[in-house]
GROMACS .gro file of N, CA, C and O in nm:
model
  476
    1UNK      N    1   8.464  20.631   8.627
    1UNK     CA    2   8.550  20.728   8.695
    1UNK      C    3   8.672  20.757   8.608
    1UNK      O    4   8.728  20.660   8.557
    2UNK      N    5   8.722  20.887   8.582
    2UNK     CA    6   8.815  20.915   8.488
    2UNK      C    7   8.930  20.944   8.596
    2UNK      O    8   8.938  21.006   8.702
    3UNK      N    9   9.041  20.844   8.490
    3UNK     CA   10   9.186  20.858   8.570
    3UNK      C   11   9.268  20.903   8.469
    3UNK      O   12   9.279  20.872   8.351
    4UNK      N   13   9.329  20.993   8.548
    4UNK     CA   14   9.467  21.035   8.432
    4UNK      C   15   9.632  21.021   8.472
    4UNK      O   16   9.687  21.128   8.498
    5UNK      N   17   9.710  20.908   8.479
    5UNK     CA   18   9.812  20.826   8.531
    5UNK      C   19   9.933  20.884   8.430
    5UNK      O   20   9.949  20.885   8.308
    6UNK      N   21   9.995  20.923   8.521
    6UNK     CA   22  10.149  21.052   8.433
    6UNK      C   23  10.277  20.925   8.495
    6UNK      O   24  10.290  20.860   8.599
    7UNK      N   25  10.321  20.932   8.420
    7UNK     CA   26  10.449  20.865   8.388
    7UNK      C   27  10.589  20.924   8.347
    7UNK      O   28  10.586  21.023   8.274
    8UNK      N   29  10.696  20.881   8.381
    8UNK     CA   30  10.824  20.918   8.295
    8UNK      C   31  10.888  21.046   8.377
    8UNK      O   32  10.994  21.095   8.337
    9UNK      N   33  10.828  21.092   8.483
    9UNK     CA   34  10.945  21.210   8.571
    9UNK      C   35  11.074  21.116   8.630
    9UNK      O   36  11.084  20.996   8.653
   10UNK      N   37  11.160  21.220   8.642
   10UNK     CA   38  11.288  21.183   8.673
   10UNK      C   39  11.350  21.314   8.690
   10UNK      O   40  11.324  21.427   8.650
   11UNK      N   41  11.516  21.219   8.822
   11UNK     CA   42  11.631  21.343   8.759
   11UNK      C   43  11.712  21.315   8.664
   11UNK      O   44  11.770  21.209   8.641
   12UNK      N   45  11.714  21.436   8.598
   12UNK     CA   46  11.838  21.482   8.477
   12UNK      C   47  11.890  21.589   8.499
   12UNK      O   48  11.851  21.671   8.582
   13UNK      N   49  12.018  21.604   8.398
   13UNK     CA   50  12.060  21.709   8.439
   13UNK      C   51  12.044  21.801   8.310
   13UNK      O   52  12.017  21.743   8.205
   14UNK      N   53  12.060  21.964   8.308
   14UNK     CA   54  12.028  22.053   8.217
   14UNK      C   55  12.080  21.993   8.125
   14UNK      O   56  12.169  21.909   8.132
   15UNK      N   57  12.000  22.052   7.988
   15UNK     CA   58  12.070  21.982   7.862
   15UNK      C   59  11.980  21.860   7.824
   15UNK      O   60  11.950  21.851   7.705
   16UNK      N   61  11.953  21.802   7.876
   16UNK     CA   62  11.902  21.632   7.908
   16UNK      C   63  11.770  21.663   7.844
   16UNK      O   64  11.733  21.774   7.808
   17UNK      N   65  11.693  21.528   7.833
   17UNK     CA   66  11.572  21.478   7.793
   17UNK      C   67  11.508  21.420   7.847
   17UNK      O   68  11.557  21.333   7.919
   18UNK      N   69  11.362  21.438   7.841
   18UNK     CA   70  11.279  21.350   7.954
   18UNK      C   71  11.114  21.317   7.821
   18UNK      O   72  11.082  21.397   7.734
   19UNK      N   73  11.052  21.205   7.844
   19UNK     CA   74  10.947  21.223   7.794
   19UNK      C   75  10.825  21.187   7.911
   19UNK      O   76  10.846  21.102   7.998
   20UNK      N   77  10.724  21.245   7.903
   20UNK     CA   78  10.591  21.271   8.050
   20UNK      C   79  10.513  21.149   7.910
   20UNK      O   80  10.506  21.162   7.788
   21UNK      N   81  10.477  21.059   7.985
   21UNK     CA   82  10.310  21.030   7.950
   21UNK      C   83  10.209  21.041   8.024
   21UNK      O   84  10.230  21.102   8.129
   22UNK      N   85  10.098  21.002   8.006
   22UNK     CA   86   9.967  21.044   8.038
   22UNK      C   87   9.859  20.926   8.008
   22UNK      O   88   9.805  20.926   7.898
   23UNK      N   89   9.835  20.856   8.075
   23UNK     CA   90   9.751  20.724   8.006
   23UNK      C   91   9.581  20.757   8.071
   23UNK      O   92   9.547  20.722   8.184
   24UNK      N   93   9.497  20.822   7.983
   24UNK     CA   94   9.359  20.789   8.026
   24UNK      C   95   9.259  20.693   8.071
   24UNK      O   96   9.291  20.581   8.032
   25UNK      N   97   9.163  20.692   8.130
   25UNK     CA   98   9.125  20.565   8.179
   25UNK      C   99   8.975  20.610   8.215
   25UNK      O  100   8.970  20.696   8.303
   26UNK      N  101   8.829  20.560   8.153
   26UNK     CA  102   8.689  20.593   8.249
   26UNK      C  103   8.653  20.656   8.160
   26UNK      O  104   8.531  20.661   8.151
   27UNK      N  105   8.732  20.731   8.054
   27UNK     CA  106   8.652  20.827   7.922
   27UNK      C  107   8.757  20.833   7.835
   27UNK      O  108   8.878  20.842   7.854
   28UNK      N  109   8.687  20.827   7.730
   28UNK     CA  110   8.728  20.852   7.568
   28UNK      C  111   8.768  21.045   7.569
   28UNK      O  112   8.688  21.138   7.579
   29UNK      N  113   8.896  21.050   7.556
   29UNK     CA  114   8.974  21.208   7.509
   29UNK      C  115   8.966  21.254   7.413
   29UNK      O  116   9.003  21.371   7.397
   30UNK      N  117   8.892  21.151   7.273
   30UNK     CA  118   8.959  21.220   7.138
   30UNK      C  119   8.921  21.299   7.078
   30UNK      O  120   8.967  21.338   6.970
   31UNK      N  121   8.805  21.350   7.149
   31UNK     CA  122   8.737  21.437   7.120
   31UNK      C  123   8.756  21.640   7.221
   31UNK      O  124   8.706  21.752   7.226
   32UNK      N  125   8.825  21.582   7.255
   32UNK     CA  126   8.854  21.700   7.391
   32UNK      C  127   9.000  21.739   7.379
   32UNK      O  128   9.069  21.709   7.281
   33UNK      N  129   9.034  21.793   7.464
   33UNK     CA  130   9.193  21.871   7.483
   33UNK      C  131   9.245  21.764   7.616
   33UNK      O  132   9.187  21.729   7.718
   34UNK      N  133   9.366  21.736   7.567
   34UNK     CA  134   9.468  21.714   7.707
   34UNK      C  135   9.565  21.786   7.685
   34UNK      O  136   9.606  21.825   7.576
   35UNK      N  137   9.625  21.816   7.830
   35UNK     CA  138   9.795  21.907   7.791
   35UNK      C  139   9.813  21.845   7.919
   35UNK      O  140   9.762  21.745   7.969
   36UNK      N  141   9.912  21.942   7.968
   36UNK     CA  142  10.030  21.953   8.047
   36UNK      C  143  10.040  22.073   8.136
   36UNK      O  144  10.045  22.180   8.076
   37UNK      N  145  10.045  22.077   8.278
   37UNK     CA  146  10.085  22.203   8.349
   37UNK      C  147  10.143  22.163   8.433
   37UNK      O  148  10.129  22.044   8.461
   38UNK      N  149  10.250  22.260   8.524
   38UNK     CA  150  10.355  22.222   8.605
   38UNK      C  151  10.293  22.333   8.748
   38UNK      O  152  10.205  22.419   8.748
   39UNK      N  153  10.362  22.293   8.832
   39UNK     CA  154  10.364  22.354   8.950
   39UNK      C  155  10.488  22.362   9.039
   39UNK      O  156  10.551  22.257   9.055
   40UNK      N  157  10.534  22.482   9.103
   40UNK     CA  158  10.629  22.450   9.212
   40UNK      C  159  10.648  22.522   9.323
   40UNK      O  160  10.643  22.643   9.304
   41UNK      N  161  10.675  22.476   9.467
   41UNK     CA  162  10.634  22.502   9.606
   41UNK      C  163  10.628  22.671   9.572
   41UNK      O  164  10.712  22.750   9.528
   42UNK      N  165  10.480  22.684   9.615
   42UNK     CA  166  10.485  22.810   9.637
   42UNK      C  167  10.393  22.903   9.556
   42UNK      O  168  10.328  22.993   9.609
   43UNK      N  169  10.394  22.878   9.442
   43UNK     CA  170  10.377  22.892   9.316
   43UNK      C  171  10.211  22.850   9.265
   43UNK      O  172  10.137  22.775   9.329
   44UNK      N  173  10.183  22.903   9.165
   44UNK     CA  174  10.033  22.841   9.120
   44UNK      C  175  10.055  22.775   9.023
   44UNK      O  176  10.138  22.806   8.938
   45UNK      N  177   9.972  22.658   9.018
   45UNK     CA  178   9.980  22.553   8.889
   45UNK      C  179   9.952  22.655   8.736
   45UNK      O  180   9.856  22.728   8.712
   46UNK      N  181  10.066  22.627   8.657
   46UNK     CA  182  10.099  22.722   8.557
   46UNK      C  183  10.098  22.636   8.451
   46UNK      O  184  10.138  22.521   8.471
   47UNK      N  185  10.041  22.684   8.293
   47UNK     CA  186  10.004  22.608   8.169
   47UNK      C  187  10.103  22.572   8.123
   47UNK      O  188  10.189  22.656   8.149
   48UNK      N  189  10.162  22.450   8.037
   48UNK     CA  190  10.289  22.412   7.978
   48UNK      C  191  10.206  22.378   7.853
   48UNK      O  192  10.192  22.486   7.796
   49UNK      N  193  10.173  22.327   7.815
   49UNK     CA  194  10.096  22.262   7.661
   49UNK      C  195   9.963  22.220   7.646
   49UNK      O  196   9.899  22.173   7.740
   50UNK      N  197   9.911  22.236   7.511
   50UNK     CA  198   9.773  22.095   7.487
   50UNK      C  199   9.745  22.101   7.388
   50UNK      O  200   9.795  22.187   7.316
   51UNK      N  201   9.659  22.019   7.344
   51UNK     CA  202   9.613  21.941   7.230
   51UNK      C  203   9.474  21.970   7.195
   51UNK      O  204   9.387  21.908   7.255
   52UNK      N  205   9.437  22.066   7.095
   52UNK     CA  206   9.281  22.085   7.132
   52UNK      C  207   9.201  22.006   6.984
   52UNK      O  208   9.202  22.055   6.871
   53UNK      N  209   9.142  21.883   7.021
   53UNK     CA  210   9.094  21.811   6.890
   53UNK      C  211   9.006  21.901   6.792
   53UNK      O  212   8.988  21.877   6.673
   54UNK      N  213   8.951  22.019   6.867
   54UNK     CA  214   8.885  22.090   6.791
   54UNK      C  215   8.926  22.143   6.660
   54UNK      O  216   8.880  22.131   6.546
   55UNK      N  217   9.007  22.193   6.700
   55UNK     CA  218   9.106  22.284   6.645
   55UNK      C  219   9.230  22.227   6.565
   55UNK      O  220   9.285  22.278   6.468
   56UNK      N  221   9.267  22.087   6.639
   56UNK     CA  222   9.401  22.035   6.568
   56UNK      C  223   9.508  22.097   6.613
   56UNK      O  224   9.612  22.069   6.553
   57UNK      N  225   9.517  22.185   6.714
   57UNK     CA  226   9.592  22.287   6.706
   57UNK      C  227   9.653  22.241   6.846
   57UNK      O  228   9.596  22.187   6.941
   58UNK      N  229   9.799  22.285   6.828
   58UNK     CA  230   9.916  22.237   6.952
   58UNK      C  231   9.920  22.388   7.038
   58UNK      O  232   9.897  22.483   6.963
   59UNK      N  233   9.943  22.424   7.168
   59UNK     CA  234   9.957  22.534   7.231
   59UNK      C  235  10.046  22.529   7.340
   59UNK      O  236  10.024  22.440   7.422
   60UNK      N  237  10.141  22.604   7.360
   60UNK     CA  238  10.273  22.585   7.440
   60UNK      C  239  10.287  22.723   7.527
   60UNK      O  240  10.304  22.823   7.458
   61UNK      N  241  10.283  22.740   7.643
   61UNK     CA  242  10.390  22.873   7.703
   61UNK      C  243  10.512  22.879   7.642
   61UNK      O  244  10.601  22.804   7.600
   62UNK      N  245  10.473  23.050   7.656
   62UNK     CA  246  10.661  23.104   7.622
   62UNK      C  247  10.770  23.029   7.633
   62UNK      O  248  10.859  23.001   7.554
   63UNK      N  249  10.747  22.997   7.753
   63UNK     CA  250  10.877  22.951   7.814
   63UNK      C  251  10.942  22.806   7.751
   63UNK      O  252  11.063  22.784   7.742
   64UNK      N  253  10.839  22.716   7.714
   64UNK     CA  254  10.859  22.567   7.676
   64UNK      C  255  10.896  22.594   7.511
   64UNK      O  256  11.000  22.555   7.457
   65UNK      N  257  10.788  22.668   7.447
   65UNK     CA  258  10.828  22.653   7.292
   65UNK      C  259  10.925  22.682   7.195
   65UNK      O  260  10.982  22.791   7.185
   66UNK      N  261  10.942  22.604   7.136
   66UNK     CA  262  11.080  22.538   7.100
   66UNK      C  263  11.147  22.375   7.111
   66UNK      O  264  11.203  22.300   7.031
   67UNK      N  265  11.116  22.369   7.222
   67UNK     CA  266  11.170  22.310   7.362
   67UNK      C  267  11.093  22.130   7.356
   67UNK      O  268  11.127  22.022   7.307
   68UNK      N  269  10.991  22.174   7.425
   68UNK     CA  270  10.908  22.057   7.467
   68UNK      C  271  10.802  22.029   7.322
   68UNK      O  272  10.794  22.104   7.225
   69UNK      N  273  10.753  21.946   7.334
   69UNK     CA  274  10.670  21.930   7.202
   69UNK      C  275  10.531  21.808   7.280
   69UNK      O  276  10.553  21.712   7.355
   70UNK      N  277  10.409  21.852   7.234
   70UNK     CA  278  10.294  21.735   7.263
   70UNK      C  279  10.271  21.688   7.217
   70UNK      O  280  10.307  21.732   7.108
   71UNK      N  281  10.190  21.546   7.196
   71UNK     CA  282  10.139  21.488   7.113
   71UNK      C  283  10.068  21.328   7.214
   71UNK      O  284  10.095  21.266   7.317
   72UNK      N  285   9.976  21.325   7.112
   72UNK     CA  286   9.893  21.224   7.141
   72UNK      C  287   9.842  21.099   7.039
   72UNK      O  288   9.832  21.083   6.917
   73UNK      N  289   9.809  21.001   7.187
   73UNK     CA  290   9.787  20.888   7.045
   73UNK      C  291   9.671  20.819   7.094
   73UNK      O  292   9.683  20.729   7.176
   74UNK      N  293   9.554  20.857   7.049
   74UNK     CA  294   9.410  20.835   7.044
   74UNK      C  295   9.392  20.694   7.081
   74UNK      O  296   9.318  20.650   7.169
   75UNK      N  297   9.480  20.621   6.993
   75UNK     CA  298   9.417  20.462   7.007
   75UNK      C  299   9.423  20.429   7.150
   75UNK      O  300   9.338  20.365   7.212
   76UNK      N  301   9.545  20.485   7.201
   76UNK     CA  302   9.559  20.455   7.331
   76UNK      C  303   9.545  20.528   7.451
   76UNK      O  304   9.587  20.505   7.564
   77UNK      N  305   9.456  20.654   7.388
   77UNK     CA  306   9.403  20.728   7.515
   77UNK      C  307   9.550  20.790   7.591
   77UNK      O  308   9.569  20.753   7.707
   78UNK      N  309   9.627  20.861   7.543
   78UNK     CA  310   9.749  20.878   7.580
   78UNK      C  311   9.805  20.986   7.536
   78UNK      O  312   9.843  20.997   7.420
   79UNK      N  313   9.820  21.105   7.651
   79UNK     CA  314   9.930  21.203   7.538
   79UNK      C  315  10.049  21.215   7.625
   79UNK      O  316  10.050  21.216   7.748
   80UNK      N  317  10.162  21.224   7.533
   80UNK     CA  318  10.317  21.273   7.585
   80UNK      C  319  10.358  21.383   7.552
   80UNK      O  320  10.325  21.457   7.459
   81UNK      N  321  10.468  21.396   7.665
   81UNK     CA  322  10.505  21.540   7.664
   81UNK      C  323  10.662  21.514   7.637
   81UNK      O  324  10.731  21.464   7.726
   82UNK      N  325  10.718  21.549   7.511
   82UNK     CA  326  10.857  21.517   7.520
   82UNK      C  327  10.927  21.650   7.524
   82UNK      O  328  10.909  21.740   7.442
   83UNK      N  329  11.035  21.654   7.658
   83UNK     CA  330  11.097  21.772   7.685
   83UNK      C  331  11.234  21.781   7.681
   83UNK      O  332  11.305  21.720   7.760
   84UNK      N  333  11.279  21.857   7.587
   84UNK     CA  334  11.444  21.861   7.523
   84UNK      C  335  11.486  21.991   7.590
   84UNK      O  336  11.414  22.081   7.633
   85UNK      N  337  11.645  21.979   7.588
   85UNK     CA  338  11.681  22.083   7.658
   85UNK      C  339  11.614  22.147   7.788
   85UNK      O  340  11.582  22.264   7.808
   86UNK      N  341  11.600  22.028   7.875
   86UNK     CA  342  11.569  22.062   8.004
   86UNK      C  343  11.662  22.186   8.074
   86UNK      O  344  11.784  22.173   8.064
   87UNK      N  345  11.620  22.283   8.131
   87UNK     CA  346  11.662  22.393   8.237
   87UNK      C  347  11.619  22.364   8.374
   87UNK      O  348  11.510  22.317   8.405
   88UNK      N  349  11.719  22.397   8.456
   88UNK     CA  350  11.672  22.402   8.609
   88UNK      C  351  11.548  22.454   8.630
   88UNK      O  352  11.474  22.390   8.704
   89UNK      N  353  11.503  22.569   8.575
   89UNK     CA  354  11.408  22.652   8.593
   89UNK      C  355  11.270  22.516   8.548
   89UNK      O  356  11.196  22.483   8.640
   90UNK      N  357  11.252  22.456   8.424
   90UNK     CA  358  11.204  22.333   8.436
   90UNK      C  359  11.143  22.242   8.559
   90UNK      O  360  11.030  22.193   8.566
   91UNK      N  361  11.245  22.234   8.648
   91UNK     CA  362  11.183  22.176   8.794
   91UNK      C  363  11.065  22.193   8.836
   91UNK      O  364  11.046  22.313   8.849
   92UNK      N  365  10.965  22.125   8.867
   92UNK     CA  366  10.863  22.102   8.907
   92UNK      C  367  10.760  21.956   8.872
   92UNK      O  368  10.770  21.868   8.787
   93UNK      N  369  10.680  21.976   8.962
   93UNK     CA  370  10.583  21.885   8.925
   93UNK      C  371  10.482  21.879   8.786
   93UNK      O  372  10.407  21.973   8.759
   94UNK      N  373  10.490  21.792   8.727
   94UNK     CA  374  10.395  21.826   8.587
   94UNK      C  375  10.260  21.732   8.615
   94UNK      O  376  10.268  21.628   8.680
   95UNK      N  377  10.150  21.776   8.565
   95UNK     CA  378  10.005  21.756   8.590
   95UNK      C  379   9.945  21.734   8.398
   95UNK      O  380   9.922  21.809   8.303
   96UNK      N  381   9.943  21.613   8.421
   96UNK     CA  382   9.820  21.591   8.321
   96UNK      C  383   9.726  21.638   8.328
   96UNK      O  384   9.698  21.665   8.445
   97UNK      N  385   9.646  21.668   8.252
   97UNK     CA  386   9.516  21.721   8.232
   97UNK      C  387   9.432  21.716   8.115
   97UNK      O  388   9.473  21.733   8.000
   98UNK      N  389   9.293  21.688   8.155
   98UNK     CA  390   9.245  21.647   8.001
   98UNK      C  391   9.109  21.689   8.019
   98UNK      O  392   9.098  21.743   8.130
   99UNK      N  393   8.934  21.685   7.915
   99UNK     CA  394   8.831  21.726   7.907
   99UNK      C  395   8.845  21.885   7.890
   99UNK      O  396   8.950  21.932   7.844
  100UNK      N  397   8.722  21.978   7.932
  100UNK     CA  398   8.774  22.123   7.883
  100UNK      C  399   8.873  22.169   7.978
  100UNK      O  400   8.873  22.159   8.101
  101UNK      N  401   8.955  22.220   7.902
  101UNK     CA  402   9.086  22.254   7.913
  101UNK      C  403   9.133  22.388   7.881
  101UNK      O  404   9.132  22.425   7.764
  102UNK      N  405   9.176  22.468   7.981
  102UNK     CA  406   9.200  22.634   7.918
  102UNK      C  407   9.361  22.652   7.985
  102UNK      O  408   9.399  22.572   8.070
  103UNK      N  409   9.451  22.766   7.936
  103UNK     CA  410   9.509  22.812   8.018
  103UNK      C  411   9.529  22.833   8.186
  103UNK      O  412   9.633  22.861   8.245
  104UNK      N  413   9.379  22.806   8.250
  104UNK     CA  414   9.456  22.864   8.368
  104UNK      C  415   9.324  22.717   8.453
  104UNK      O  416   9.258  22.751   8.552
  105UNK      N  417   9.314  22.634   8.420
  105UNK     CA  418   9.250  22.502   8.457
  105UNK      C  419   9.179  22.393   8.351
  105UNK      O  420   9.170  22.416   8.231
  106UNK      N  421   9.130  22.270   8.418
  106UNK     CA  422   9.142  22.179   8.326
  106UNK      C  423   9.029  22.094   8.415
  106UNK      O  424   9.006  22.095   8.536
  107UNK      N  425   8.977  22.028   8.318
  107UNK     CA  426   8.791  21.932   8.438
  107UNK      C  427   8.882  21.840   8.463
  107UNK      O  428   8.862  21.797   8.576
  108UNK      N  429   8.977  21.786   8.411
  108UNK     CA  430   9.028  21.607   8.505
  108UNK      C  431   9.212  21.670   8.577
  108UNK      O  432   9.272  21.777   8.582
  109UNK      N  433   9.233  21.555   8.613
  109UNK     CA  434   9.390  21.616   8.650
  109UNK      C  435   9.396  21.462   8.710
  109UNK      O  436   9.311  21.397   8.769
  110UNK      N  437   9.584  21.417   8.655
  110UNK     CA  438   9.637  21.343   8.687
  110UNK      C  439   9.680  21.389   8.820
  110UNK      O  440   9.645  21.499   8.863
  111UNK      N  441   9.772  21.290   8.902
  111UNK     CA  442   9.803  21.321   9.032
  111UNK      C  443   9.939  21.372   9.018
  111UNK      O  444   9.986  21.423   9.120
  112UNK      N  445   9.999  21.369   8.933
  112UNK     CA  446  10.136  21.423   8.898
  112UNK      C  447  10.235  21.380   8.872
  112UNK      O  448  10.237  21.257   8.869
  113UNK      N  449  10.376  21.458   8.835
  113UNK     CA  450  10.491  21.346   8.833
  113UNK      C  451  10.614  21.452   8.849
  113UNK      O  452  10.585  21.557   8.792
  114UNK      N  453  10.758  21.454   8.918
  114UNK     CA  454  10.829  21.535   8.954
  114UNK      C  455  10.962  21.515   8.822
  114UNK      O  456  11.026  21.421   8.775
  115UNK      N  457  10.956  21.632   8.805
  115UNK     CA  458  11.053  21.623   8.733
  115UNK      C  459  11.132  21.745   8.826
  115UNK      O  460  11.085  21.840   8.888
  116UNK      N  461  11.314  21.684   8.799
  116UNK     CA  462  11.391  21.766   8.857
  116UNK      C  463  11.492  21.762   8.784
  116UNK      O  464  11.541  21.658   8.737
  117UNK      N  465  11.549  21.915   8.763
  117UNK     CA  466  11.643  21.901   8.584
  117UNK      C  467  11.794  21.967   8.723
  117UNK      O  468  11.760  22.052   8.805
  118UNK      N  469  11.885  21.933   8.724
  118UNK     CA  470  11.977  21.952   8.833
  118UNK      C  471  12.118  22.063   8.698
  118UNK      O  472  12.118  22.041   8.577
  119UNK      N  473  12.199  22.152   8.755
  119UNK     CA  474  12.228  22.221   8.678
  119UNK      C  475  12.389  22.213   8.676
  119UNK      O  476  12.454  22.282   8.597
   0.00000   0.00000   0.00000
């Protein structure tokens, strides 16, 4: 059974830093994409980042790049999301996600983690 266990939400305030992990569990990732998507009341779960092994290649929304940066570390089945210069607008829940992986869904999903950036 594949688990995907998100770590590291908190409050901060704008300006501030936060880093998300992501610890896999039930299947080997290193061959697949994990990222990152957020959600907030109301709203549809929306893409923030990922990692596509295919490709090698990092992919970010508008809104984050610059900003947040991904990365992963195979040995340990694990990717983080480190997010600089947090904005209020930031607020929401962030969702691991890993196996095929596109913009607008993802085959696994962590259960989440709240981040709240206060202004």
């Amino acid at each position: 059974q594949v688990q995907l266990v998100e770590s590291g939400g908190g409050l901060v305030q704008a300006g501030d830093s936060l880093r998300l992990s992501c610890a896999a569990s039930g299947r080997t990732f290193s061959r697949s994409a994990m990222g990152w998507f957020r959600q907030t009341p109301g709203k549809a779960r929306e893409f923030v980042a990922s990692f596509s092994w295919s490709t090698g290649r990092t992919y970010y929304d508008d809104s984050v790049k610059g900003r947040f940066i991904i990365s992963r570390d195979n040995t340990k089945n694990t990717v983080y999301l480190q997010m600089n210069s947090l904005r209020p607008e930031d607020t929401a829940v962030y969702y691991c996600a890993a196996g095929v992986l596109t913009t607008t869904g993802a085959e696994y999903w962590g259960q989440g983690t709240q981040v709240t950036v206060s202004s």
